[in-house]
PDB file of C-alpha atoms in Angstrom:
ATOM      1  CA  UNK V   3       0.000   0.000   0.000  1.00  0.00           C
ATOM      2  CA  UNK V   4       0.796   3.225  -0.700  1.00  0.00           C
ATOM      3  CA  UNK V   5       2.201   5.566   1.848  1.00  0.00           C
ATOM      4  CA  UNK V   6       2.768   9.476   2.169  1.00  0.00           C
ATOM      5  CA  UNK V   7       4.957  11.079   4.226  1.00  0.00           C
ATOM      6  CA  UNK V   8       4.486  15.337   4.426  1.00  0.00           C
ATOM      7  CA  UNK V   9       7.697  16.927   4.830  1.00  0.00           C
ATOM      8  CA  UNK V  10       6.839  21.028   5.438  1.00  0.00           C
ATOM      9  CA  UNK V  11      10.759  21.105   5.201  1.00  0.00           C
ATOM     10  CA  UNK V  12      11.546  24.854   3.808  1.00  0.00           C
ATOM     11  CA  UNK V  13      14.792  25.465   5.518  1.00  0.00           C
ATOM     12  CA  UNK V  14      16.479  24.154   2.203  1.00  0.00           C
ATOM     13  CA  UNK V  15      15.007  27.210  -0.205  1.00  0.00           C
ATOM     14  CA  UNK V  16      16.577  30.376  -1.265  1.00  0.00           C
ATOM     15  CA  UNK V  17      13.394  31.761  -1.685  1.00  0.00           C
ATOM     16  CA  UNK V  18      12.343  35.257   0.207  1.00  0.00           C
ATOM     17  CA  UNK V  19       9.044  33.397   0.963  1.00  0.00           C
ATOM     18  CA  UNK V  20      10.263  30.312   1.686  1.00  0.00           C
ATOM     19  CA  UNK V  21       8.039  29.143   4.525  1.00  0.00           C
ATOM     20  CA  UNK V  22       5.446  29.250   1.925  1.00  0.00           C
ATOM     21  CA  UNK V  23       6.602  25.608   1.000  1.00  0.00           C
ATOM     22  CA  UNK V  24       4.945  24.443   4.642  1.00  0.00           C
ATOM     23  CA  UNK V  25       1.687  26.108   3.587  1.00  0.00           C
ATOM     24  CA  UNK V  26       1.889  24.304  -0.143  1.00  0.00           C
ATOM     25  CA  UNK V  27       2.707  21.066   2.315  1.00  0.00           C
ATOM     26  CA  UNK V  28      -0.524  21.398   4.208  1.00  0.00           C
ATOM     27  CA  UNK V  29      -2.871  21.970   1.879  1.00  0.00           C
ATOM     28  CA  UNK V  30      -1.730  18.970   0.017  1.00  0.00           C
ATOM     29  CA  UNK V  31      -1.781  16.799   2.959  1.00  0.00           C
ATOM     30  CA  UNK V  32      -5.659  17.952   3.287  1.00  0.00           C
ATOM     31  CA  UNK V  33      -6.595  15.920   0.052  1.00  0.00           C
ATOM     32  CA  UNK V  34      -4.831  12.505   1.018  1.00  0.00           C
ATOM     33  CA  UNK V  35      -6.051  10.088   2.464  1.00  0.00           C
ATOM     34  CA  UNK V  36      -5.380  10.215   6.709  1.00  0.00           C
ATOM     35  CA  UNK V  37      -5.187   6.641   7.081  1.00  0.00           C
ATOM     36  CA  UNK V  38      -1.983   6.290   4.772  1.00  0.00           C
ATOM     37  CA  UNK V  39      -0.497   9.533   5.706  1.00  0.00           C
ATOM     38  CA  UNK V  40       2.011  10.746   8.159  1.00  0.00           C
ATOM     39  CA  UNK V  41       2.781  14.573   8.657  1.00  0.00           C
ATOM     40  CA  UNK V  42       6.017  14.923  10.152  1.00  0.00           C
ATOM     41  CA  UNK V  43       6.696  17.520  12.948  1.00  0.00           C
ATOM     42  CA  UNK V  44       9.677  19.025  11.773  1.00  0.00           C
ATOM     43  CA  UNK V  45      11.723  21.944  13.114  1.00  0.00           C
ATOM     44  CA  UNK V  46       9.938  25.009  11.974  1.00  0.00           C
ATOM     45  CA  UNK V  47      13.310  27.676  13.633  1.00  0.00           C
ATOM     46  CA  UNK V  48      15.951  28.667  10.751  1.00  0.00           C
ATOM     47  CA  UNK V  49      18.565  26.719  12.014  1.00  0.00           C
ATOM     48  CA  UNK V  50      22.386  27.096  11.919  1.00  0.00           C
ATOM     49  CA  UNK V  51      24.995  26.703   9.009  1.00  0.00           C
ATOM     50  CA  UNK V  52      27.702  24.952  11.753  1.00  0.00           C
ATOM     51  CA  UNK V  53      30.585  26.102  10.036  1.00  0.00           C
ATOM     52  CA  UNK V  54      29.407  25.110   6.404  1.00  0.00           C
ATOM     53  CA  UNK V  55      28.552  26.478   3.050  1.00  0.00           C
ATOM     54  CA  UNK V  56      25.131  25.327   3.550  1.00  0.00           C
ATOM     55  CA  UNK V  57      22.328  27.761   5.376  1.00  0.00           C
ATOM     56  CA  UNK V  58      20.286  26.040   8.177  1.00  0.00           C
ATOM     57  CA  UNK V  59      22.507  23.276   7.907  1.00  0.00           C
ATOM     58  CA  UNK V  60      20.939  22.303  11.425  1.00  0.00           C
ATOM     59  CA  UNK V  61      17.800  21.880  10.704  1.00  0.00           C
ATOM     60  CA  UNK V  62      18.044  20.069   7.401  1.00  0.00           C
ATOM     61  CA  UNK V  63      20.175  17.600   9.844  1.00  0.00           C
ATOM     62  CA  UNK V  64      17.271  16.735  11.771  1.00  0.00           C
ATOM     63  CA  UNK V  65      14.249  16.754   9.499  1.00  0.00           C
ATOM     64  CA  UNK V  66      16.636  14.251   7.757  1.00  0.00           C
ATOM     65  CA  UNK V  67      16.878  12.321  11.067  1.00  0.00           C
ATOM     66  CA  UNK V  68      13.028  12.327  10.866  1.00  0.00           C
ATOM     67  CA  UNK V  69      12.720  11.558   7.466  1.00  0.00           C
ATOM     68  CA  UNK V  70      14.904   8.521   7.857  1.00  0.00           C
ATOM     69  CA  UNK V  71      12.528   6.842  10.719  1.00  0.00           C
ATOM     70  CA  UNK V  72       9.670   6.885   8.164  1.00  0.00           C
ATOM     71  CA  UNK V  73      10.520   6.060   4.863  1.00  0.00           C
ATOM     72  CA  UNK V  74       9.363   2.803   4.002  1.00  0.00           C
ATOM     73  CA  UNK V  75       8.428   0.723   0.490  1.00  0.00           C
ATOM     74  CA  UNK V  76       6.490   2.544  -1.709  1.00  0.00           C
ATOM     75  CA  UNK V  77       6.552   6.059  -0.095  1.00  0.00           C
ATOM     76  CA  UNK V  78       5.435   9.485  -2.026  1.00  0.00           C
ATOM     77  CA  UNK V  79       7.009  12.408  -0.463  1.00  0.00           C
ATOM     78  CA  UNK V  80       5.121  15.412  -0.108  1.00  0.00           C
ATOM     79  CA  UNK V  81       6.181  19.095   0.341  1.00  0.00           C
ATOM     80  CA  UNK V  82       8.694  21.155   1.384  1.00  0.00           C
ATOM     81  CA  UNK V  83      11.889  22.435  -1.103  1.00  0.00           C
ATOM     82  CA  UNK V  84      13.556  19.738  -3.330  1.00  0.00           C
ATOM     83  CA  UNK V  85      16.146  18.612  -0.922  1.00  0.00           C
ATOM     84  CA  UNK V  86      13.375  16.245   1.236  1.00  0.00           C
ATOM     85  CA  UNK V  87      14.441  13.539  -1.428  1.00  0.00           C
ATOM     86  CA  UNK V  88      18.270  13.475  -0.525  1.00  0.00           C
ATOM     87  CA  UNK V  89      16.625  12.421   2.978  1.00  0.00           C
ATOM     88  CA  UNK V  90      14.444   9.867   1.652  1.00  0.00           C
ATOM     89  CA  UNK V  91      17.071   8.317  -0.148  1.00  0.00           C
ATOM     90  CA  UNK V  92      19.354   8.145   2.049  1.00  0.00           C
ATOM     91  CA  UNK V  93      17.037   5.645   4.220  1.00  0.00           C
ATOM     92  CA  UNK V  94      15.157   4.122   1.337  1.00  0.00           C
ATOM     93  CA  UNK V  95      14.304   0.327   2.119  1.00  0.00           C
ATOM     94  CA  UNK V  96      16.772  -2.143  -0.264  1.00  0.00           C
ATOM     95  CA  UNK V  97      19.257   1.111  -0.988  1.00  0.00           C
ATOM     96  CA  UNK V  98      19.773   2.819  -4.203  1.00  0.00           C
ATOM     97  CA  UNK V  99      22.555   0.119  -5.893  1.00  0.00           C
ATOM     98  CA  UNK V 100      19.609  -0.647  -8.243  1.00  0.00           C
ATOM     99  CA  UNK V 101      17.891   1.841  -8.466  1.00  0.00           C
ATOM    100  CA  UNK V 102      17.530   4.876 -11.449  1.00  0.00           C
ATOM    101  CA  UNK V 103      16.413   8.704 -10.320  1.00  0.00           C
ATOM    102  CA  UNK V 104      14.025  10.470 -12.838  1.00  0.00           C
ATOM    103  CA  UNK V 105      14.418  14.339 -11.722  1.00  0.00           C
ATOM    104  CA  UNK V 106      11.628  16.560 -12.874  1.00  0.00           C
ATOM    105  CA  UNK V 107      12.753  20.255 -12.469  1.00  0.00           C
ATOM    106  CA  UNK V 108      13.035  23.499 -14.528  1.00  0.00           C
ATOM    107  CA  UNK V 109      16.526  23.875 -12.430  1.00  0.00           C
ATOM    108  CA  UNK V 110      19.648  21.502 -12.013  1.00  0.00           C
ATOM    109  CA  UNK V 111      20.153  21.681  -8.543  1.00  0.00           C
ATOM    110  CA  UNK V 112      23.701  20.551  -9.373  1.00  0.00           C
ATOM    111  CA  UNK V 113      25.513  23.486  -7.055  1.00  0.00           C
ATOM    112  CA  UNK V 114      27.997  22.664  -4.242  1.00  0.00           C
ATOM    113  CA  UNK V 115      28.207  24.723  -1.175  1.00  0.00           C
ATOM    114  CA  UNK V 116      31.722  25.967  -3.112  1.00  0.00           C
ATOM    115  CA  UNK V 117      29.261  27.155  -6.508  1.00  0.00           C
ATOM    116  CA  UNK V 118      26.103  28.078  -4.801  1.00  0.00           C
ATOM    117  CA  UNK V 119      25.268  31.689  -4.942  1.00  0.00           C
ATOM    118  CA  UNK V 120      22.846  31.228  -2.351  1.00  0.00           C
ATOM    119  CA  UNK V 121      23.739  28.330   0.085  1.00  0.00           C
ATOM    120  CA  UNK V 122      20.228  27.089  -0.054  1.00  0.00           C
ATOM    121  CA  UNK V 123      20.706  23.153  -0.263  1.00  0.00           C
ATOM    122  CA  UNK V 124      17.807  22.869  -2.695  1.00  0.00           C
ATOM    123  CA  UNK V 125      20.089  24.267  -5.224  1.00  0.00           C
ATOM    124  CA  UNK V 126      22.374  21.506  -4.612  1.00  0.00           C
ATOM    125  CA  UNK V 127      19.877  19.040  -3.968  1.00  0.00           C
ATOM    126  CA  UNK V 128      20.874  16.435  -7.077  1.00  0.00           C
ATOM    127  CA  UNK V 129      24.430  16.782  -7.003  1.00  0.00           C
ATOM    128  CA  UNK V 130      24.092  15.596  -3.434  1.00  0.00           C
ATOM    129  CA  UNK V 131      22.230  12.425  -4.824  1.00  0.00           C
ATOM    130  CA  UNK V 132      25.945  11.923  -6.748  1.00  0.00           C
ATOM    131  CA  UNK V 133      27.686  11.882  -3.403  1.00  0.00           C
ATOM    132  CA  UNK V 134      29.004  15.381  -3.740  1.00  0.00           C
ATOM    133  CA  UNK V 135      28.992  18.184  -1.574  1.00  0.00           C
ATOM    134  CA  UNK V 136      28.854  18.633   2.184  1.00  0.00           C
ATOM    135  CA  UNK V 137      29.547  15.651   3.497  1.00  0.00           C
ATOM    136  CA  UNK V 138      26.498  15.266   6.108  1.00  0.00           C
ATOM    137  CA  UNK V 139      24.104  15.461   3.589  1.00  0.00           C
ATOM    138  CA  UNK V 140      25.567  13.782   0.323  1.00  0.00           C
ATOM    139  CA  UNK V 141      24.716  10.038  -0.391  1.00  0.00           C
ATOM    140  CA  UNK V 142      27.292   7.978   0.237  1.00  0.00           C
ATOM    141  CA  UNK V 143      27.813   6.157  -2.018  1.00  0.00           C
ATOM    142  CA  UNK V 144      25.983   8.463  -4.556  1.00  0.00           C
ATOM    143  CA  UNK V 145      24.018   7.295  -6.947  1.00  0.00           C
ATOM    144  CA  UNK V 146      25.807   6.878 -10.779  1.00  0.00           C
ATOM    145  CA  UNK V 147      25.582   9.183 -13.357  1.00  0.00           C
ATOM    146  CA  UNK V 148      24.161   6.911 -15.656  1.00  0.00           C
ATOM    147  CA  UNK V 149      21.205   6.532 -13.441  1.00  0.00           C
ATOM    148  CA  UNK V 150      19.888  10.312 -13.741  1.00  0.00           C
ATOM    149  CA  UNK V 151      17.577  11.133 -16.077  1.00  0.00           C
ATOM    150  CA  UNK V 152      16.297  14.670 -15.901  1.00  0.00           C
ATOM    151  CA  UNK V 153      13.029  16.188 -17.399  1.00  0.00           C
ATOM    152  CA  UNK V 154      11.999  19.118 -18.266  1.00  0.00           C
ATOM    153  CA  UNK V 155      15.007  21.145 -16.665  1.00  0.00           C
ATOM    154  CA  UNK V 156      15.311  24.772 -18.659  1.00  0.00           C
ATOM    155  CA  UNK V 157      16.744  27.405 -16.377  1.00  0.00           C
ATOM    156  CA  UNK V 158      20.336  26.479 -15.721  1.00  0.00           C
ATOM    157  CA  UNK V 159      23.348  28.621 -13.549  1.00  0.00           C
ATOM    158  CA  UNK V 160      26.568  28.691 -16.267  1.00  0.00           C
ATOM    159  CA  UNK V 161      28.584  26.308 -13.821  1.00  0.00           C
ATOM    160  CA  UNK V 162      26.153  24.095 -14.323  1.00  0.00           C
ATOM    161  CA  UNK V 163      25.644  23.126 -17.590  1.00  0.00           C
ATOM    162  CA  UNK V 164      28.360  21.142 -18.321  1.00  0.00           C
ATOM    163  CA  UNK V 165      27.539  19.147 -14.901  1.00  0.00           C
ATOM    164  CA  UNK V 166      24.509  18.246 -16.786  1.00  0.00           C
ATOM    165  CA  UNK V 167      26.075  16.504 -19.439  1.00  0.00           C
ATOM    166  CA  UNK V 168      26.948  12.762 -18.312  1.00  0.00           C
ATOM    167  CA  UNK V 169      23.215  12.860 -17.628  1.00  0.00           C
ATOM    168  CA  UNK V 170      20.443  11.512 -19.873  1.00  0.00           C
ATOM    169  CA  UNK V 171      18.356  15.014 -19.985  1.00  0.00           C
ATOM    170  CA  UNK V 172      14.581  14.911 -21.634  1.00  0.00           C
ATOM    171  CA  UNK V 173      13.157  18.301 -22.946  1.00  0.00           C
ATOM    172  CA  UNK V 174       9.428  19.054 -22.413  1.00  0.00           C
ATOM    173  CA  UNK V 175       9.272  18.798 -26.106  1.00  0.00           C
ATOM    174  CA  UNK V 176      10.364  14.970 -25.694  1.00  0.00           C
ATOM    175  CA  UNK V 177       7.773  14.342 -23.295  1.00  0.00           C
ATOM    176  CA  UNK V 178       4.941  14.568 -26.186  1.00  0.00           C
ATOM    177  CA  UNK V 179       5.818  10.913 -26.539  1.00  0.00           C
ATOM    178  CA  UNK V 180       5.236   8.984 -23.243  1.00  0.00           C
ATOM    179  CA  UNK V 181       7.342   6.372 -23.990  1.00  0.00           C
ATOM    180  CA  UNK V 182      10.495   8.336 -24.003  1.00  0.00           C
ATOM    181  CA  UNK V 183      10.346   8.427 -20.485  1.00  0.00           C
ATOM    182  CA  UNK V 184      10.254   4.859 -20.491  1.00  0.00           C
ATOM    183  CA  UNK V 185      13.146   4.515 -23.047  1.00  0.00           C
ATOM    184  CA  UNK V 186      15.060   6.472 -21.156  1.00  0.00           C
ATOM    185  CA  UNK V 187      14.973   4.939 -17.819  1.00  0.00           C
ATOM    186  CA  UNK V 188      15.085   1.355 -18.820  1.00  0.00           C
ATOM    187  CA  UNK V 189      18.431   1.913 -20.581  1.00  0.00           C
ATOM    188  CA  UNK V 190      20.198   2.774 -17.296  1.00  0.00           C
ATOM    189  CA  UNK V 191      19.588  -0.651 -16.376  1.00  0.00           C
ATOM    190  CA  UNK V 192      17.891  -0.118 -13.290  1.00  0.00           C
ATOM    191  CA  UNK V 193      15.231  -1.969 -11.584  1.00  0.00           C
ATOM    192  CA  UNK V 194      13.412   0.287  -9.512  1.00  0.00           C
ATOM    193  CA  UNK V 195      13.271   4.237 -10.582  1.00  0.00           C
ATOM    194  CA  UNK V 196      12.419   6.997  -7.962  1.00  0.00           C
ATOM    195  CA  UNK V 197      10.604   9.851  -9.303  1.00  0.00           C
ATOM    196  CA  UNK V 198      11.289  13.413  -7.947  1.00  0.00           C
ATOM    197  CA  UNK V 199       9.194  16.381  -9.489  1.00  0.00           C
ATOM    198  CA  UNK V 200       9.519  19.936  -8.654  1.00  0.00           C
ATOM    199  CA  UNK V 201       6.242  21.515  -9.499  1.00  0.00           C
ATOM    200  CA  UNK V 202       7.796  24.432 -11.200  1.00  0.00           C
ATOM    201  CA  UNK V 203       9.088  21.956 -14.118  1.00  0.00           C
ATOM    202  CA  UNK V 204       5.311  22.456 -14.790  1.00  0.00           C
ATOM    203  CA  UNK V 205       3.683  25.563 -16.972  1.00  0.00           C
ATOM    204  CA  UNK V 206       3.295  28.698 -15.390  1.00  0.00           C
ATOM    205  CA  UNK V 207       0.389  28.804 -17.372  1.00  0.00           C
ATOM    206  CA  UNK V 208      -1.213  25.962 -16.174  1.00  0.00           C
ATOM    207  CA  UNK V 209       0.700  25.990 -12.322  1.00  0.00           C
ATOM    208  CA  UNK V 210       1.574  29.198 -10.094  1.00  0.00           C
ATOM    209  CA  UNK V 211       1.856  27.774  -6.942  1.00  0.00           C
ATOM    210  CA  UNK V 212       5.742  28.289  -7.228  1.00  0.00           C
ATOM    211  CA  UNK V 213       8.927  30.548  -5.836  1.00  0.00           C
ATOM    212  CA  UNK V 214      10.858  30.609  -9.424  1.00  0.00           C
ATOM    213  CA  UNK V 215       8.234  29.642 -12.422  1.00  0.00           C
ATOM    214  CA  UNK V 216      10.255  29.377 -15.604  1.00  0.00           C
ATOM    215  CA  UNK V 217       8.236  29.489 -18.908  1.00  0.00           C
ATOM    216  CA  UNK V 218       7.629  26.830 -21.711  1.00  0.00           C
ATOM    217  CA  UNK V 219       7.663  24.081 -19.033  1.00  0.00           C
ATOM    218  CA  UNK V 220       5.539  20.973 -18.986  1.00  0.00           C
ATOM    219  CA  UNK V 221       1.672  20.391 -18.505  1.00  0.00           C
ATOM    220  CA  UNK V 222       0.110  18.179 -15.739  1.00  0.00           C
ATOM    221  CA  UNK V 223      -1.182  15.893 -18.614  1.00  0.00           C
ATOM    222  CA  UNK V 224       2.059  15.220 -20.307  1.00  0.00           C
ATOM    223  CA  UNK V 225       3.823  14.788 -17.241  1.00  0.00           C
ATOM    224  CA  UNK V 226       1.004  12.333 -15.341  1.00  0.00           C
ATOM    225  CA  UNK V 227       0.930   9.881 -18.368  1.00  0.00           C
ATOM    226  CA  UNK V 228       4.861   9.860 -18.979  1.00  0.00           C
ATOM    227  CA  UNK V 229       5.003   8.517 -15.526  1.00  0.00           C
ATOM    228  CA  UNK V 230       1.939   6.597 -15.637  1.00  0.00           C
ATOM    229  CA  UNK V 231       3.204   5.010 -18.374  1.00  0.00           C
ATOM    230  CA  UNK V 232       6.699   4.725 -16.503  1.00  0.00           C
ATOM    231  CA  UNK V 233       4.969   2.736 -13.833  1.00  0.00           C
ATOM    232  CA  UNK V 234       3.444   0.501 -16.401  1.00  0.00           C
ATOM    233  CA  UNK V 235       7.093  -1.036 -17.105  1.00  0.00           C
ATOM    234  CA  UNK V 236       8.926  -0.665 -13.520  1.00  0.00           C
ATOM    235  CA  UNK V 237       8.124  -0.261 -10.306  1.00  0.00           C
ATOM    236  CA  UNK V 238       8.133   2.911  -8.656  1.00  0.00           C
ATOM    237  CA  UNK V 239      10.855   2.869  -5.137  1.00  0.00           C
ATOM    238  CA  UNK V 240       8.833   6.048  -4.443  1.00  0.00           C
ATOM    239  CA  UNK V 241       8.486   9.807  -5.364  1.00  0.00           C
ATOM    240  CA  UNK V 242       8.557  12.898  -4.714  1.00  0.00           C
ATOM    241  CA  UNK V 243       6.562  15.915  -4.772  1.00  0.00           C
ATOM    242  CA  UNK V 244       7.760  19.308  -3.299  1.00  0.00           C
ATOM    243  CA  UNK V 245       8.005  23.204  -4.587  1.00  0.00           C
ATOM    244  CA  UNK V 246       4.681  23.504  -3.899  1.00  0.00           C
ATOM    245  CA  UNK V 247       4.525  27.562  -2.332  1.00  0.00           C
ATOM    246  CA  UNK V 248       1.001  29.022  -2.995  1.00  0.00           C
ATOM    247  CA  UNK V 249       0.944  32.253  -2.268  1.00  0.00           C
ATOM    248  CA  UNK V 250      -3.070  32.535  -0.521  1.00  0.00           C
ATOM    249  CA  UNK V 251      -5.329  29.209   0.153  1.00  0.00           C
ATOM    250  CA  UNK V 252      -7.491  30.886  -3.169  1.00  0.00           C
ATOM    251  CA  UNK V 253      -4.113  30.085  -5.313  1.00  0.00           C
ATOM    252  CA  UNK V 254      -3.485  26.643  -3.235  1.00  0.00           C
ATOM    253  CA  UNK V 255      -7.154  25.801  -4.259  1.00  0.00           C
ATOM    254  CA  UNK V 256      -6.651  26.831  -7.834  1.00  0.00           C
ATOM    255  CA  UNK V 257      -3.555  24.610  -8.433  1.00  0.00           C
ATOM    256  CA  UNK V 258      -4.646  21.051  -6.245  1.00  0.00           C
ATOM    257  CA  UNK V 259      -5.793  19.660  -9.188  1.00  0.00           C
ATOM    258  CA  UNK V 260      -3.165  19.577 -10.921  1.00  0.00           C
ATOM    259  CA  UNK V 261      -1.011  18.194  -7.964  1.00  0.00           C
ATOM    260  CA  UNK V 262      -3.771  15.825  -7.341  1.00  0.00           C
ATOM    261  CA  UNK V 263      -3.440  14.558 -10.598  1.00  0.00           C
ATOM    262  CA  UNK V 264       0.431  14.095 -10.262  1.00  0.00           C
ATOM    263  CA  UNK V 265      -0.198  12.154  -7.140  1.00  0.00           C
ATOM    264  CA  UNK V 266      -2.397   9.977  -8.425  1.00  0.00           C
ATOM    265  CA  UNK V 267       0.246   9.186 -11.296  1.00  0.00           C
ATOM    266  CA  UNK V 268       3.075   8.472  -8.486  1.00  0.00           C
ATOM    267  CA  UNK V 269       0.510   6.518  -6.230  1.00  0.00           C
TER     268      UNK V 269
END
């Protein structure tokens, strides 16, 4: 059975309204069902860098500690900034040996603490996944290379473009065929895929609910039935959704069906 876990996590942004992302968190958690979800009381103070590159370095350490108690089989992770799935994957059931990450973003999140303009660890939320960066919060060991594939990702910092590269990247335009998805993930060999989507790899258009909307991005439909399809071949390890930052419970209302719809394509 399906499981969520809400993670109101915003400590990791570099947004000005960052604690939006534990509104976005709620108001998702409203529409699942309470049986099979767990919201997790994490630490809502800034917290401390502790001699780091990376801003409220303290309490990413111990939402992670949470995280790590609940993550079990077949868990979708709700809310918070982009950096809640370095957490879950560092405790995920079975490891990540077999295992190939689909990252659905309009940004790399390939910065180090050494790169990062900001020191936000969402921003160096992937490269993490790699085993790179501060050491307290990188996977070790990281997961390959050849086990990335990113979608939708159109809004990149110059130092990281050519970090990009080794990875298999899919353009929205790619995602008009569902299979390519698919293709893409079965030839890194992997048995299991996580899926980790960042709302804002979605439309402005169609989504708002968002610190840093990029244009020409993806719509709910395209993206729901590339992973539906996904699904259909290999079994989901989990997912991720997070980003979500509405700006007024009118605009929260005004976007949950389209986040309702991507849950129901990672559950």
């Amino acid at each position: 059975m399906v499981r969520f876990l809400v993670v109101p996590q915003w400590q990791g942004s570099p947004a000005p309204r960052a604690m939006l992302l534990v509104d976005g968190a709620s108001a998702v958690a409203g529409d699942l069902p309470r049986s099979a979800t767990t919201v997790l009381d994490v630490p809502v103070e800034a917290g401390e860098s502790l001699g780091t590159g990376v801003r409220r370095l303290s309490a990413l350490l111990r939402t992670r500690e949470l995280v790590g108690t609940h993550i079990a089989a077949d868990t979708v992770v709700i809310g918070g900034d982009c950096s809640v799935t370095v957490a879950a994957l560092d405790a995920l059931p079975g490891g990540t040996d077999d295992l190939a990450v689909v990252w659905c973003d309009a940004h790399a999140d390939m910065h180090t603490p050494e790169t990062s303009p900001s020191g936000a660890f969402s921003g160096m939320a992937l490269r993490a996944l790699l085993g790179d960066g501060e050491e307290q919060l990188a996977l070790s060991p990281g997961i390959t290379r050849d086990r990335i594939v990113t979608v939708g990702m159109r809004n990149l910092d110059d130092a990281e473009v050519e970090q990009i590269a080794p990875f298999t990247n899919l353009s929205v335009a790619d995602l008009d065929d569902p299979d390519s998805l698919v293709a893409a993930v079965r030839a890194t060999g992997a048995r299991r895929v996580w899926v980790h989507i960042d709302v804002d790899v979605l439309d402005p258009a169609d989504f708002s609910g968002v610190s840093s909307p990029a244009p020409f991005g993806l719509s709910p439909s395209a993206l729901s039935t590339a992973i539906r399809r996904l699904r259909e071949e290999l079994p989901l390890a989990g997912a991720t959704i997070a980003g979500f930052a509405p700006r007024s419970p009118v605009d929260a209302v005004d976007d949950l069906g389209a986040l309702l719809r991507l849950v129901g394509a990672v559950a």
